[in-house]
XYZ file of C-alpha atoms in Angstrom:
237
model
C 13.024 -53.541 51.602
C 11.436 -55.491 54.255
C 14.190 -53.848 56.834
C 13.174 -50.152 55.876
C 9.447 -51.054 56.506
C 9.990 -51.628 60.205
C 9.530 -48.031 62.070
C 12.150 -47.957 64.810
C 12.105 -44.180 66.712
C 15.682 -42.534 65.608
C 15.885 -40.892 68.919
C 18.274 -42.450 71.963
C 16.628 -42.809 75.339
C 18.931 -39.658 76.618
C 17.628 -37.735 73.243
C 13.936 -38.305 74.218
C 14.429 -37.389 77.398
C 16.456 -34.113 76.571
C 14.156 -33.671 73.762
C 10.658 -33.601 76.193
C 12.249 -30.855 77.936
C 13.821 -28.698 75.216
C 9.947 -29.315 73.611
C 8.706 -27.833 76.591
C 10.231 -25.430 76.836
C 10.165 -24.188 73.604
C 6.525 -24.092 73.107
C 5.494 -22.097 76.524
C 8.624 -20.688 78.085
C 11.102 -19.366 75.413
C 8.612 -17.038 73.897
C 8.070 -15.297 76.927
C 11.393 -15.052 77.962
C 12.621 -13.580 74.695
C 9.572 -11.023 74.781
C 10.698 -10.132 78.041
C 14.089 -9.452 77.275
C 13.465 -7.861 73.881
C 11.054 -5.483 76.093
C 14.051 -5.040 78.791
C 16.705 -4.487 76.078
C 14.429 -1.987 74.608
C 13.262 0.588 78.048
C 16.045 -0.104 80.029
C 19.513 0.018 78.105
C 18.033 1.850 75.039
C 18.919 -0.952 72.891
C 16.637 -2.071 69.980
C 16.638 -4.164 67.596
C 14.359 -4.711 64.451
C 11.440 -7.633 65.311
C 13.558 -9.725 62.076
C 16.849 -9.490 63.465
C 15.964 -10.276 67.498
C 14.057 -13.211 66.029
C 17.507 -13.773 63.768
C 19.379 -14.655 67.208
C 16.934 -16.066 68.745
C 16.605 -18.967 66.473
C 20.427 -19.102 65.644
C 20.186 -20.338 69.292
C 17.519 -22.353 69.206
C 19.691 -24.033 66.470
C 22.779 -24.042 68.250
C 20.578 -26.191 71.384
C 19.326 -28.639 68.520
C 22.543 -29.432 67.055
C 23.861 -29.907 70.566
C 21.553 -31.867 72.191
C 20.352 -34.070 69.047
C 23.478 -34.260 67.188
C 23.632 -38.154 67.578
C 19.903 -38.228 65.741
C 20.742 -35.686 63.111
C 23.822 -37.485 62.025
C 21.897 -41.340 61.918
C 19.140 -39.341 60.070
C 22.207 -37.691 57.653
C 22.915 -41.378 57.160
C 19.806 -42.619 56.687
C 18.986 -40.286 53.675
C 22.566 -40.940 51.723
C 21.314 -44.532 52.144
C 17.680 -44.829 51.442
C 18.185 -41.484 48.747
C 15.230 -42.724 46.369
C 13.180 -43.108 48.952
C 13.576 -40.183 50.529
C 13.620 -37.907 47.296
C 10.274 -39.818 46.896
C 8.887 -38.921 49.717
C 9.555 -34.878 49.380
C 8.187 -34.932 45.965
C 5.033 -36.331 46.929
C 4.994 -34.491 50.042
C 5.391 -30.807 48.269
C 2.690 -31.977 45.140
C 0.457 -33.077 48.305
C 0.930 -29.914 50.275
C 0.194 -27.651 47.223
C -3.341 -29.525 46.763
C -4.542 -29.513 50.096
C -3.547 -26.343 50.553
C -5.908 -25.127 47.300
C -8.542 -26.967 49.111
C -8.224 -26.012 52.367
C -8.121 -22.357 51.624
C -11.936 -22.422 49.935
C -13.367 -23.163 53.475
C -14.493 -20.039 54.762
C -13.239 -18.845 58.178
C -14.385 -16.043 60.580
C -10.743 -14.720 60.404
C -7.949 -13.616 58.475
C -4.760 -15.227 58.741
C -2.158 -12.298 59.826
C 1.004 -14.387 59.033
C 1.181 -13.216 55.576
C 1.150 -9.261 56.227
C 3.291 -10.083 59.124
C 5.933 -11.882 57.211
C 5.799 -9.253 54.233
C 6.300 -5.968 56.952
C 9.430 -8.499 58.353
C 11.335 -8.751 54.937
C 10.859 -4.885 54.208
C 11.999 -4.369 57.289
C 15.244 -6.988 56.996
C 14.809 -9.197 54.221
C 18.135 -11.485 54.926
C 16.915 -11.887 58.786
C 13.399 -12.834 57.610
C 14.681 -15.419 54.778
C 17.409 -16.898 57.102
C 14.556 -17.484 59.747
C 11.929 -18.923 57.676
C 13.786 -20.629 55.142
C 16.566 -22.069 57.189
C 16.694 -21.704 60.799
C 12.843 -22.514 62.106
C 12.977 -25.882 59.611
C 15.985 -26.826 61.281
C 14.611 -26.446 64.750
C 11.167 -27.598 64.384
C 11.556 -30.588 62.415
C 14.124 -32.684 64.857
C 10.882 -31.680 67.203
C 7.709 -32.333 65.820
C 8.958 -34.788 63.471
C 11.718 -36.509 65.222
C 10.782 -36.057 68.546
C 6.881 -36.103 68.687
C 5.580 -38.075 65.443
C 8.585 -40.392 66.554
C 7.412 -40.895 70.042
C 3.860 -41.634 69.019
C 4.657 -43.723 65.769
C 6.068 -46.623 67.554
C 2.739 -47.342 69.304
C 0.327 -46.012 67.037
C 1.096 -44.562 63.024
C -2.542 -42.792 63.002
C -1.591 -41.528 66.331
C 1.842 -40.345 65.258
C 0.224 -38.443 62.422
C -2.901 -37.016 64.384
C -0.389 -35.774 67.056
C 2.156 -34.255 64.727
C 0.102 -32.895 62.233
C -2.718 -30.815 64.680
C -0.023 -29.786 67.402
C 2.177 -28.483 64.760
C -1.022 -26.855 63.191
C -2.297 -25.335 65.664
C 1.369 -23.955 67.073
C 1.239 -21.784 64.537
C -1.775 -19.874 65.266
C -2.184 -20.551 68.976
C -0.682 -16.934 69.657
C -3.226 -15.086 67.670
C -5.378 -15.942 70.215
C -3.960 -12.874 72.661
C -2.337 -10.764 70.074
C -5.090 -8.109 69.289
C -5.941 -7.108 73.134
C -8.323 -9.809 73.658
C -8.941 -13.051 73.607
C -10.827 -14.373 70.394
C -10.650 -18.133 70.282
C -11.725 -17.734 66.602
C -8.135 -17.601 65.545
C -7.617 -21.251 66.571
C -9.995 -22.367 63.165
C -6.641 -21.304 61.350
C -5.095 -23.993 61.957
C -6.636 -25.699 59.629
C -5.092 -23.773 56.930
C -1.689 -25.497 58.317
C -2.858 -29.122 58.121
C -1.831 -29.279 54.405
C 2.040 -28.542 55.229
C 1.686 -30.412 58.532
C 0.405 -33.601 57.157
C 2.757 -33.440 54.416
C 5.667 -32.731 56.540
C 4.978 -35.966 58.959
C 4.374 -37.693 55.449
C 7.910 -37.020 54.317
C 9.189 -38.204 57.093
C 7.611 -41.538 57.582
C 7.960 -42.239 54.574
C 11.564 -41.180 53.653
C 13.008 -42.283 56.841
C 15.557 -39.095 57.458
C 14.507 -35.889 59.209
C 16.544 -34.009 56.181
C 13.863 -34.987 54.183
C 11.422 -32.620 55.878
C 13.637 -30.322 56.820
C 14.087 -29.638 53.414
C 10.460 -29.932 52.450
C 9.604 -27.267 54.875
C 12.546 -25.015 53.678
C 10.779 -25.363 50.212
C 7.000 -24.177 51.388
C 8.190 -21.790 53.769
C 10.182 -20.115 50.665
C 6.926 -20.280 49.176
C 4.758 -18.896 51.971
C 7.304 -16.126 52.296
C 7.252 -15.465 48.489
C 3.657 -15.518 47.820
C 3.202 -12.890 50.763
C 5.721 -10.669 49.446
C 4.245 -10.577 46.386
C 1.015 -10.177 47.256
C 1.638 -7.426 49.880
């Protein structure tokens, strides 16, 4: 067991550098772009398409780019879980018990603001509900984890664990509720205390991975409590 112990980043040299720019890019520039042309499609050729199913294509290819340029990582990491399967099934279990807790914690601090995510994901599935379950459930896992697992907490890990997890935990936290921000027609910096409500699934995401080894592990943790997310606002809607 000695062997598995030793953290060695899962990424190639080309796949870091690929992987930098692909980050980049889709924190700060694909957003934008796909506004844009949703906005473009929409007033200039009359053609419109539900919020649900643009987002639907936009992350089939934001897939398709993952699979492409990190296909060497995803298959090691495929390899990786068949062999260390214990481990990695582990790993998830604690991960999802963990996630549950802190969550129930985290959500008695009170915060200026509401989180919008919720209502926004229940007015997405009654508006498509395939579109919105294949995007949460399946397609932004598969995208995000080869990123701020692989890529980031991998980068970071090899130096520094506390680092690895203090990076990949708060940038993937606050990600998800940087864009409230700018979304209401002003700026309210308030917004940005939500993230804290995202440290519970962050921390147990970068967890699962560290300690299970293979980025399936997460990816399949975070297909589990996005399922959940998406259920519990449905339901409560």
């Amino acid at each position: 067991m000695s062997s598995r112990r030793q953290w060695r980043p899962q990424f190639s040299p080309s796949e870091f550098r690929r992987g930098w720019v692909f980050f980049a890019l889709y924190l700060v520039v694909f957003p934008v772009l796909m506004g844009q042309i949703q906005r473009m499609l929409s007033q200039r050729f009359e053609f419109f398409l539900q919020a649900p199913e643009f987002s639907l294509i936009y992350y089939f290819l934001l897939l398709c780019a993952t699979v492409f340029l990190f296909w060497g990582f995803l298959r090691h990491s495929f390899d990786i879980l068949l062999d260390w399967l214990p481990e990695n099934l582990f790993a998830f279990g604690t991960g999802l018990v963990g996630a549950g807790v802190l969550h129930l914690l985290v959500m008695l601090i009170p915060l200026p603001v509401q989180n919008p995510n919720p209502e926004s994901y229940a007015q997405q599935f009654a508006l498509s509900p395939a579109a919105t379950v294949v995007i949460l459930v399946v397609l932004m896992p598969l995208v995000e984890e080869p990123l701020f697992r692989g890529l980031l907490f991998g980068a970071t890990r090899r130096y520094s664990r506390v680092l690895g997890y203090v990076l990949s935990t708060l940038v993937f936290a606050l990600y998800c509720v940087w864009q409230f921000v700018y979304s209401y027609g002003t700026v309210d910096f308030r917004y940005l205390l939500l993230f804290l409500q995202y440290v519970p699934m962050s921390l147990a995401l970068t967890w699962c991975y560290d300690n299970g080894g293979s980025i399936w592990s997460p990816i399949a943790l975070h297909m589990v409590l996005n399922a959940l997310i998406l259920a519990s606002a449905v339901l409560g809607a």
